Short mmCIF file of C-alpha atoms and ligand atoms in Angstrom, two decimals:
data_model
loop_
_atom_site.label_atom_id
_atom_site.label_comp_id
_atom_site.label_asym_id
_atom_site.label_seq_id
_atom_site.Cartn_x
_atom_site.Cartn_y
_atom_site.Cartn_z
CA MET E 1 -13.32 -8.65 22.46
CA ILE E 2 -16.10 -8.12 19.97
CA GLU E 3 -19.28 -6.86 21.61
CA PRO E 4 -22.42 -8.90 20.76
CA ARG E 5 -24.24 -5.69 19.75
CA TRP E 6 -21.65 -5.16 16.97
CA THR E 7 -22.46 -8.47 15.24
CA ARG E 8 -24.93 -6.88 12.83
CA TRP E 9 -22.21 -4.64 11.38
CA ALA E 10 -19.35 -7.14 11.72
CA THR E 11 -21.12 -9.77 9.61
CA ALA E 12 -22.53 -7.45 6.95
CA PRO E 13 -20.72 -7.27 3.60
CA VAL E 14 -18.87 -3.98 3.26
CA PRO E 15 -16.21 -2.66 0.84
CA ARG E 16 -12.55 -2.36 1.79
CA TYR E 17 -12.66 1.24 0.60
CA THR E 18 -9.35 1.24 -1.23
CA SER E 19 -11.26 3.55 -3.57
CA TYR E 20 -14.55 5.39 -3.64
CA PRO E 21 -16.67 4.71 -5.57
CA THR E 22 -15.48 1.12 -5.21
CA ALA E 23 -14.67 -1.15 -8.16
CA ALA E 24 -18.11 -2.76 -7.68
CA GLU E 25 -19.58 0.50 -9.03
CA PHE E 26 -17.50 0.54 -12.22
CA GLN E 27 -19.48 0.45 -15.45
CA ASP E 28 -18.92 -2.10 -18.21
CA ARG E 29 -17.98 -0.98 -21.73
CA PHE E 30 -16.39 2.20 -20.45
CA PRO E 31 -15.55 4.49 -23.40
CA ARG E 32 -11.88 4.49 -24.36
CA ALA E 33 -12.23 8.08 -25.56
CA THR E 34 -13.00 9.16 -21.99
CA LEU E 35 -9.85 7.49 -20.66
CA GLU E 36 -7.78 9.00 -23.46
CA ARG E 37 -9.18 12.43 -22.62
CA TRP E 38 -8.18 12.00 -18.96
CA ALA E 39 -4.71 10.81 -19.98
CA SER E 40 -4.18 13.86 -22.14
CA ALA E 41 -5.15 16.32 -19.42
CA LEU E 42 -2.53 15.80 -16.71
CA ASP E 43 -1.04 18.58 -14.65
CA ARG E 44 2.35 19.28 -16.26
CA GLU E 45 4.13 19.58 -12.89
CA ALA E 46 2.37 16.86 -10.89
CA PRO E 47 4.14 13.52 -10.32
CA ILE E 48 2.41 10.28 -11.23
CA SER E 49 2.54 6.70 -9.93
CA VAL E 50 2.71 3.53 -11.95
CA TYR E 51 1.23 0.14 -11.07
CA VAL E 52 2.24 -2.94 -13.06
CA HIS E 53 0.20 -6.14 -12.73
CA ILE E 54 1.88 -9.54 -13.20
CA PRO E 55 -1.01 -12.02 -13.13
CA PHE E 56 0.96 -15.25 -12.67
CA CYS E 57 1.94 -17.45 -9.75
CA GLU E 58 3.82 -20.72 -9.48
CA THR E 59 0.92 -22.34 -7.60
CA LEU E 60 -2.41 -21.00 -6.40
CA CYS E 61 -2.89 -20.31 -2.72
CA TRP E 62 -6.48 -21.26 -2.02
CA TYR E 63 -7.25 -18.16 0.06
CA CYS E 64 -6.15 -15.78 -2.68
CA GLY E 65 -8.58 -13.20 -4.03
CA CYS E 66 -6.11 -11.66 -6.51
CA HIS E 67 -6.42 -11.78 -10.28
CA THR E 68 -3.81 -14.42 -11.10
CA SER E 69 -3.28 -17.84 -12.65
CA VAL E 70 -0.64 -20.56 -13.01
CA PRO E 71 1.02 -20.22 -16.44
CA ASN E 72 2.37 -23.80 -16.73
CA GLY E 73 5.63 -22.80 -18.39
CA TYR E 74 7.28 -19.47 -19.22
CA ASP E 75 5.86 -19.06 -22.75
CA ARG E 76 2.62 -17.49 -21.51
CA VAL E 77 4.58 -15.14 -19.25
CA ALA E 78 6.85 -14.15 -22.14
CA ARG E 79 3.87 -13.44 -24.41
CA TYR E 80 2.29 -11.36 -21.66
CA LEU E 81 5.52 -9.38 -21.28
CA THR E 82 5.55 -8.57 -24.98
CA ARG E 83 2.05 -7.05 -24.64
CA LEU E 84 3.05 -5.28 -21.42
CA HIS E 85 5.87 -3.51 -23.26
CA GLN E 86 3.41 -2.55 -25.99
CA GLU E 87 0.99 -1.16 -23.44
CA ILE E 88 3.75 0.91 -21.82
CA ASP E 89 4.40 2.51 -25.21
CA LEU E 90 0.68 3.16 -25.68
CA TRP E 91 0.50 5.01 -22.38
CA ALA E 92 3.72 6.92 -22.99
CA LYS E 93 2.33 8.14 -26.31
CA ARG E 94 -1.00 9.28 -24.91
CA LEU E 95 -0.06 10.74 -21.53
CA ALA E 96 0.22 14.51 -21.44
CA PRO E 97 3.48 15.93 -20.06
CA HIS E 98 3.66 15.26 -16.30
CA GLY E 99 6.06 15.56 -13.39
CA GLY E 100 7.54 12.04 -13.76
CA ALA E 101 6.87 8.88 -11.77
CA ARG E 102 7.63 8.98 -8.05
CA HIS E 103 6.26 5.54 -7.19
CA VAL E 104 6.33 2.31 -9.12
CA HIS E 105 4.56 -0.73 -7.71
CA PHE E 106 4.74 -4.26 -9.11
CA GLY E 107 1.82 -6.36 -7.89
CA GLY E 108 0.06 -9.51 -8.86
CA GLY E 109 0.14 -12.41 -8.82
CA SER E 110 3.82 -12.75 -8.13
CA PRO E 111 6.08 -10.24 -9.92
CA ASN E 112 9.01 -12.52 -9.16
CA MET E 113 7.57 -14.97 -11.68
CA LEU E 114 9.42 -12.80 -14.20
CA ALA E 115 12.88 -13.99 -15.22
CA ALA E 116 15.68 -11.78 -13.90
CA ASP E 117 16.54 -10.25 -17.29
CA ASP E 118 12.88 -9.67 -18.08
CA PHE E 119 12.31 -7.80 -14.84
CA PHE E 120 15.35 -5.62 -15.48
CA ALA E 121 14.24 -4.84 -19.05
CA LEU E 122 10.70 -4.04 -17.90
CA MET E 123 11.95 -1.60 -15.27
CA GLU E 124 14.28 0.05 -17.80
CA HIS E 125 11.37 0.55 -20.16
CA LEU E 126 9.21 2.03 -17.38
CA ARG E 127 12.02 4.44 -16.44
CA GLU E 128 12.28 5.70 -19.95
CA ALA E 129 8.53 5.82 -20.69
CA PHE E 130 7.43 7.53 -17.46
CA ALA E 131 10.53 9.53 -16.47
CA VAL E 132 10.91 7.63 -13.19
CA HIS E 133 12.78 9.83 -10.69
CA GLU E 134 16.08 8.64 -9.30
CA GLU E 135 14.75 8.75 -5.73
CA SER E 136 11.42 7.05 -6.50
CA GLU E 137 10.05 4.28 -4.37
CA ILE E 138 10.03 1.08 -6.41
CA ALA E 139 8.09 -1.61 -4.61
CA VAL E 140 7.65 -5.27 -5.49
CA GLU E 141 5.31 -7.90 -4.05
CA LEU E 142 7.25 -11.13 -3.59
CA ASP E 143 6.53 -14.80 -3.13
CA PRO E 144 9.56 -16.23 -1.27
CA ARG E 145 8.92 -19.66 -2.84
CA SER E 146 9.87 -18.47 -6.32
CA LEU E 147 12.61 -16.03 -5.38
CA THR E 148 16.17 -16.70 -6.56
CA ASP E 149 19.50 -14.93 -6.02
CA GLU E 150 19.49 -13.95 -9.69
CA LYS E 151 16.05 -12.35 -9.44
CA ILE E 152 17.00 -10.44 -6.29
CA ALA E 153 20.15 -9.18 -8.03
CA ALA E 154 18.07 -8.00 -11.02
CA MET E 155 15.63 -6.19 -8.74
CA ALA E 156 18.46 -4.50 -6.85
CA ALA E 157 20.09 -3.48 -10.13
CA SER E 158 16.72 -2.11 -11.28
CA GLY E 159 16.55 0.18 -8.25
CA VAL E 160 13.90 -1.69 -6.24
CA THR E 161 13.68 -0.06 -2.81
CA ARG E 162 10.87 -1.96 -1.07
CA ALA E 163 9.86 -5.61 -0.97
CA SER E 164 6.52 -6.83 0.27
CA VAL E 165 6.85 -10.47 1.27
CA GLY E 166 3.85 -12.82 1.53
CA VAL E 167 4.25 -14.71 4.82
CA GLN E 168 0.63 -15.21 5.98
CA THR E 169 1.20 -17.96 8.59
CA LEU E 170 4.03 -20.12 9.92
CA SER E 171 1.85 -23.05 10.98
CA PRO E 172 2.49 -26.13 8.75
CA ARG E 173 -1.11 -27.29 9.33
CA VAL E 174 -2.58 -23.97 8.24
CA GLN E 175 -0.13 -23.73 5.33
CA GLU E 176 -1.30 -27.12 4.15
CA ALA E 177 -4.96 -26.08 4.44
CA ILE E 178 -4.35 -23.04 2.22
CA ASN E 179 -1.95 -24.73 -0.24
CA ARG E 180 0.99 -22.50 0.61
CA LEU E 181 3.89 -24.50 1.99
CA GLN E 182 6.62 -22.15 3.01
CA PRO E 183 9.05 -23.09 5.76
CA ARG E 184 10.24 -20.30 8.04
CA ASP E 185 13.90 -20.69 6.99
CA MET E 186 12.83 -19.95 3.40
CA ILE E 187 11.38 -16.63 4.54
CA GLU E 188 14.46 -15.86 6.65
CA LYS E 189 16.73 -16.59 3.71
CA ALA E 190 14.67 -14.39 1.36
CA LEU E 191 14.84 -11.54 3.83
CA GLY E 192 18.59 -11.93 4.40
CA ASP E 193 19.24 -12.03 0.65
CA LEU E 194 17.08 -8.97 -0.05
CA ARG E 195 18.85 -6.97 2.64
CA ALA E 196 22.27 -8.12 1.50
CA ALA E 197 21.38 -6.86 -1.99
CA GLY E 198 20.45 -3.45 -0.57
CA ILE E 199 16.64 -3.85 -0.67
CA ASP E 200 16.14 -3.08 2.97
CA ALA E 201 12.65 -1.59 3.25
CA ILE E 202 10.60 -4.70 4.00
CA ASN E 203 6.87 -5.33 4.43
CA PHE E 204 5.40 -8.62 5.60
CA ASP E 205 1.82 -9.69 4.91
CA LEU E 206 0.28 -11.80 7.67
CA MET E 207 -3.20 -13.28 7.82
CA TYR E 208 -5.76 -14.27 10.42
CA GLY E 209 -9.03 -16.14 10.02
CA LEU E 210 -7.45 -18.97 7.99
CA PRO E 211 -8.64 -22.60 8.30
CA HIS E 212 -7.38 -24.28 11.50
CA GLN E 213 -5.65 -21.06 12.55
CA SER E 214 -5.34 -20.23 16.24
CA GLU E 215 -4.38 -17.19 18.28
CA ALA E 216 -1.07 -18.89 19.09
CA ASP E 217 -0.29 -19.18 15.34
CA ILE E 218 -0.84 -15.56 14.63
CA ILE E 219 1.13 -14.46 17.70
CA GLU E 220 4.00 -16.69 16.57
CA ALA E 221 3.93 -15.00 13.14
CA ALA E 222 3.88 -11.54 14.76
CA ASP E 223 6.87 -12.39 16.98
CA PHE E 224 8.75 -13.88 14.04
CA THR E 225 8.14 -10.64 12.11
CA ALA E 226 9.35 -8.49 14.99
CA ASP E 227 12.42 -10.71 15.55
CA LEU E 228 13.37 -10.08 11.92
CA ARG E 229 13.01 -6.29 12.41
CA VAL E 230 10.57 -5.98 9.51
CA ASP E 231 9.58 -2.33 8.90
CA ARG E 232 5.90 -2.67 8.00
CA VAL E 233 3.28 -5.33 8.53
CA ALA E 234 -0.16 -5.73 6.96
CA VAL E 235 -2.48 -8.11 8.80
CA PHE E 236 -5.35 -9.16 6.57
CA GLY E 237 -8.38 -11.19 7.56
CA TYR E 238 -9.15 -14.08 5.24
CA ALA E 239 -12.34 -13.22 3.35
CA HIS E 240 -14.17 -16.40 2.32
CA VAL E 241 -15.90 -15.38 -0.91
CA PRO E 242 -15.83 -18.56 -3.07
CA TRP E 243 -18.53 -17.12 -5.38
CA PHE E 244 -15.93 -14.48 -6.36
CA ALA E 245 -12.60 -16.32 -5.95
CA LYS E 246 -13.42 -19.79 -7.29
CA HIS E 247 -10.35 -21.59 -5.92
CA GLN E 248 -11.46 -20.68 -2.38
CA ALA E 249 -13.94 -23.53 -2.80
CA ALA E 250 -10.96 -25.81 -2.01
CA ILE E 251 -10.87 -24.38 1.51
CA ASP E 252 -12.69 -26.39 4.14
CA ALA E 253 -15.23 -23.82 5.34
CA SER E 254 -15.96 -25.91 8.45
CA ALA E 255 -12.34 -25.31 9.62
CA LEU E 256 -12.66 -21.52 9.47
CA PRO E 257 -12.69 -19.65 12.77
CA GLY E 258 -15.95 -17.92 13.67
CA LEU E 259 -16.51 -14.22 14.19
CA LYS E 260 -15.36 -14.11 17.84
CA ALA E 261 -12.23 -16.12 17.09
CA ARG E 262 -11.38 -13.94 14.06
CA PHE E 263 -11.72 -10.80 16.11
CA ALA E 264 -9.63 -12.30 18.94
CA GLN E 265 -6.90 -13.37 16.46
CA ALA E 266 -6.67 -9.92 14.92
CA GLU E 267 -6.50 -8.28 18.34
CA ALA E 268 -3.91 -10.80 19.61
CA CYS E 269 -1.72 -10.09 16.59
CA ALA E 270 -2.08 -6.34 17.10
CA ALA E 271 -1.19 -6.66 20.79
CA ALA E 272 1.88 -8.77 19.97
CA LEU E 273 3.11 -6.28 17.37
CA GLU E 274 2.42 -3.25 19.57
CA ALA E 275 4.27 -4.92 22.44
CA ARG E 276 7.27 -5.17 20.10
CA GLY E 277 7.18 -1.45 19.30
CA TYR E 278 5.05 -1.28 16.16
CA ALA E 279 2.59 1.57 15.70
CA ARG E 280 -0.94 0.51 14.70
CA ILE E 281 -2.10 2.25 11.53
CA GLY E 282 -5.61 2.48 10.12
CA LEU E 283 -7.59 -0.71 9.80
CA ASP E 284 -4.89 -3.36 9.48
CA HIS E 285 -1.35 -2.00 9.14
CA PHE E 286 1.59 -1.70 11.53
CA ALA E 287 4.95 0.01 11.16
CA LYS E 288 8.04 0.88 13.16
CA PRO E 289 7.55 4.42 14.50
CA VAL E 290 10.46 5.70 12.37
CA ASP E 291 8.99 4.22 9.17
CA PRO E 292 7.53 6.79 6.74
CA LEU E 293 4.13 5.05 6.93
CA ALA E 294 3.97 5.52 10.71
CA ARG E 295 5.19 9.09 10.37
CA ALA E 296 2.51 9.80 7.75
CA ALA E 297 -0.14 8.33 10.06
CA ALA E 298 1.13 10.52 12.91
CA ASP E 299 1.18 13.75 10.90
CA GLY E 300 -2.13 13.17 9.07
CA THR E 301 -0.68 12.67 5.57
CA LEU E 302 -1.41 8.95 5.28
CA ARG E 303 -3.29 8.01 2.07
CA ARG E 304 -5.22 5.00 0.88
CA ASN E 305 -5.33 3.68 -2.67
CA PHE E 306 -5.79 0.36 -4.48
CA GLN E 307 -2.52 -0.87 -2.96
CA GLY E 308 -3.82 -0.13 0.56
CA TYR E 309 -2.28 2.36 3.00
CA THR E 310 0.47 4.42 1.43
CA THR E 311 2.60 7.52 1.71
CA ASP E 312 2.06 8.13 -2.02
CA PRO E 313 0.13 11.39 -2.51
CA CYS E 314 -0.11 11.10 -6.34
CA GLN E 315 -3.54 11.76 -7.78
CA THR E 316 -2.71 9.94 -11.01
CA ILE E 317 -1.88 6.24 -10.98
CA ILE E 318 -1.30 4.53 -14.30
CA GLY E 319 -2.30 0.87 -14.10
CA ILE E 320 -0.53 -1.33 -16.62
CA GLY E 321 -1.43 -4.93 -17.44
CA ASN E 322 -4.35 -7.28 -17.45
CA SER E 323 -7.05 -6.15 -14.92
CA ALA E 324 -4.98 -3.14 -13.74
CA ILE E 325 -6.86 -0.07 -12.53
CA SER E 326 -5.79 3.47 -13.38
CA THR E 327 -6.78 6.44 -11.26
CA PHE E 328 -7.21 10.00 -12.50
CA ARG E 329 -8.70 13.05 -10.89
CA GLU E 330 -11.69 12.50 -13.19
CA GLY E 331 -12.26 8.80 -12.43
CA PHE E 332 -11.11 5.20 -12.64
CA ALA E 333 -10.46 2.91 -15.61
CA GLN E 334 -9.81 -0.83 -15.45
CA ALA E 335 -8.25 -3.02 -18.13
CA ALA E 336 -10.04 -6.23 -19.06
CA LYS E 337 -9.67 -9.13 -16.63
CA ASP E 338 -10.03 -11.51 -19.51
CA MET E 339 -6.53 -12.07 -20.93
CA ARG E 340 -7.73 -12.46 -24.53
CA GLU E 341 -9.74 -9.26 -24.34
CA TRP E 342 -6.84 -7.33 -22.84
CA THR E 343 -4.42 -8.74 -25.44
CA ASP E 344 -6.74 -7.83 -28.32
CA ALA E 345 -7.15 -4.29 -26.99
CA VAL E 346 -3.38 -3.76 -26.72
CA GLU E 347 -2.76 -5.23 -30.16
CA ALA E 348 -5.43 -2.95 -31.61
CA GLY E 349 -3.31 -0.03 -30.41
CA GLY E 350 -5.72 1.61 -27.97
CA LEU E 351 -5.48 1.99 -24.19
CA PRO E 352 -6.97 -1.28 -22.92
CA VAL E 353 -9.98 -0.17 -20.87
CA ALA E 354 -12.94 -2.44 -20.16
CA ARG E 355 -14.66 -0.96 -17.10
CA GLY E 356 -14.52 2.38 -15.39
CA ARG E 357 -16.23 5.20 -13.64
CA ALA E 358 -16.18 8.95 -13.99
CA ILE E 359 -16.41 10.54 -10.56
CA SER E 360 -18.54 13.53 -9.62
CA ASP E 361 -17.77 16.29 -7.14
CA ASP E 362 -20.07 14.51 -4.69
CA ASP E 363 -18.08 11.25 -5.11
CA ARG E 364 -14.86 13.20 -4.51
CA LEU E 365 -16.22 14.75 -1.33
CA ARG E 366 -17.37 11.40 0.04
CA ALA E 367 -14.10 9.76 -1.04
CA ARG E 368 -12.12 12.29 0.99
CA ALA E 369 -14.29 11.71 4.09
CA ILE E 370 -13.99 7.92 3.75
CA GLU E 371 -10.23 8.12 3.24
CA ALA E 372 -9.84 10.35 6.32
CA LEU E 373 -11.80 7.90 8.44
CA MET E 374 -9.98 4.84 7.09
CA CYS E 375 -6.58 6.51 7.69
CA ASN E 376 -7.12 8.47 10.91
CA LEU E 377 -10.17 6.76 12.46
CA GLU E 378 -11.64 10.22 12.66
CA VAL E 379 -13.24 12.63 10.26
CA ASP E 380 -14.27 16.23 10.78
CA LEU E 381 -17.10 16.79 8.32
CA GLU E 382 -16.68 20.55 8.37
CA THR E 383 -12.96 20.35 7.58
CA VAL E 384 -13.52 17.92 4.71
CA CYS E 385 -16.30 20.07 3.23
CA ALA E 386 -14.10 23.18 3.47
CA GLU E 387 -11.10 21.36 1.94
CA MET E 388 -13.22 20.14 -0.98
CA GLY E 389 -15.07 23.42 -1.52
CA ALA E 390 -18.44 21.86 -0.64
CA PRO E 391 -21.26 23.48 1.35
CA ALA E 392 -20.53 23.24 5.11
CA HIS E 393 -23.40 20.79 5.68
CA GLY E 394 -22.69 18.74 2.54
CA LEU E 395 -21.99 15.52 4.45
CA ASP E 396 -24.49 15.83 7.29
CA GLU E 397 -26.63 12.96 6.07
CA ALA E 398 -23.73 10.66 7.11
CA LEU E 399 -24.29 11.76 10.72
CA THR E 400 -27.81 10.36 10.56
CA ARG E 401 -26.54 7.10 9.06
CA ALA E 402 -23.81 6.84 11.71
CA ARG E 403 -26.17 7.49 14.63
CA PRO E 404 -27.22 3.82 15.22
CA MET E 405 -23.53 2.83 15.17
CA ALA E 406 -22.75 5.57 17.69
CA GLU E 407 -25.52 4.20 19.93
CA ALA E 408 -23.87 0.77 19.72
CA GLY E 409 -20.42 2.21 20.57
CA LEU E 410 -18.89 1.63 17.14
CA CYS E 411 -18.20 5.32 16.77
CA GLU E 412 -18.57 8.57 18.67
CA ILE E 413 -20.19 11.69 17.25
CA SER E 414 -19.19 15.00 18.70
CA GLY E 415 -20.67 17.95 16.86
CA ARG E 416 -19.75 17.12 13.27
CA VAL E 417 -16.75 14.94 14.07
CA ILE E 418 -17.03 11.15 13.82
CA THR E 419 -14.41 9.11 15.68
CA VAL E 420 -13.94 5.35 15.79
CA PRO E 421 -12.71 4.30 19.25
CA GLU E 422 -9.71 2.00 19.53
CA ALA E 423 -11.85 -0.97 20.61
CA ALA E 424 -13.89 -0.73 17.39
CA ARG E 425 -10.96 -0.07 15.02
CA MET E 426 -11.61 -3.30 13.13
CA LEU E 427 -15.10 -2.04 12.34
CA VAL E 428 -14.04 1.24 10.76
CA ARG E 429 -15.38 0.07 7.38
CA PRO E 430 -19.07 -0.04 8.41
CA VAL E 431 -18.63 3.45 9.86
CA ALA E 432 -17.02 4.64 6.62
CA ALA E 433 -20.01 3.18 4.78
CA ALA E 434 -22.13 5.94 6.37
CA PHE E 435 -20.62 8.20 3.67
CA ASP E 436 -21.24 5.74 0.83
CA ALA E 437 -24.04 6.93 -1.44
CA TYR E 438 -24.13 3.54 -3.22
CA ARG E 439 -24.79 1.51 -0.09
CA ASP E 440 -28.45 1.14 -0.88
CA ALA E 441 -27.57 -1.21 -3.75
CA PRO E 442 -27.61 -4.91 -2.67
CA GLN E 443 -24.20 -5.66 -1.10
CA GLU E 444 -24.45 -9.44 -0.72
CA GLY E 445 -22.00 -11.17 -3.08
CA ARG E 446 -20.17 -7.90 -3.90
CA HIS E 447 -17.98 -7.57 -0.80
CA ALA E 448 -16.62 -9.60 2.08
CA ARG E 449 -17.84 -9.22 5.67
CA ALA E 450 -16.45 -6.42 7.83
CA VAL E 451 -14.68 -8.86 10.23
S1 SF4 N 501 -1.48 -15.21 -2.51
FE1 SF4 N 501 0.12 -14.38 -3.80
S2 SF4 N 501 1.35 -16.17 -4.35
FE2 SF4 N 501 -0.59 -16.96 -3.60
S3 SF4 N 501 -1.88 -17.21 -5.44
FE3 SF4 N 501 -2.30 -15.18 -4.58
S4 SF4 N 501 -0.97 -13.77 -5.64
FE4 SF4 N 501 -0.18 -15.86 -5.99
#
């Protein structure tokens, strides 16, 4: 149960900390020359990761905060693919020699909007351009409503190893309120077909805090997931930010559960999954104890990047496509969200960067502390400073910022170790914000609430 004294932090806007500095701190008109310099300075031996953004969906789910649109026919998708292939060539030409790609992630939108042959050709091109290793993880986000046998076969033939399936809720009433009608037998069929094709590492995304949702709904979804022996589960809270995601205005805000109910739903889902043998990981993930994500959480090697919790240790992530974010040791670079702008940049023959941020040693130090807390619910300031070559007291100001939260029971401070207790796990983000040097900027309208 959420304690009344936590309300102040639970209702305050706070980043999800999938990066630090967060995308809200990126600067407009980021110089392409800087990105090209980063791209040409990779470690020759170090592996890289590749993220490919497919910004199309068959219909829009009203809760969605992703950068996507409905193409109304395949022509727009086909034109986008042509530019995507061009961008792959641009990157391949400019990237310094590297250790090859170990992870490829297709996100969106719905990557299964691509026709079977187009997906296969895209993956072939990526393999050739980025020297994708034979044993790489190739993950795809999937919408079961637009999945066909042919597309599954193409993904299997392309070497896809992991599928992340959007489930969200099983309740017909909630599905109607979010414009995502998806009967349970459709999900079961998708899962059966994926496994039959050899794609047997499966993630489900579930949600709480949706309009008309109840604890019983979310428990039903958790049990359904466990019955299907799904390996990993992400349980996201619906963030109502219609000023940012315009189509969320279609959601009836008066039907949204309040703070207490949201907290209770998240905890009920966690209890149901834990009762079925799942390990609880970080803020909002669950995995079977034998799954690599659970093993990484147990041995302290879990990471967090723009795709959320991951086992991927790569420092360099090449983001390809409209709005995609690339990560380098030196900073972040994001392609234009505006399709015309991104298209023009690719056609002009330069890496398509619109926004970005160079990161300082101080950013890197804080990023490591935030990542440790988000992954392990604990951070030893001394260890992080030593690991990052910073002065031993380089993060001590965070202790002062965390003190009021410690007094409220959101975290514990012992010496220079900050720990988030199990009961406050869902509020790890406000505690992580104690390390955020940009928190003094106005946060309203930039991020969703903590719970
Ligand atoms: S939730 Fe997924 S399927 Fe729905 S609109 Fe967003 S990206 Fe598309």
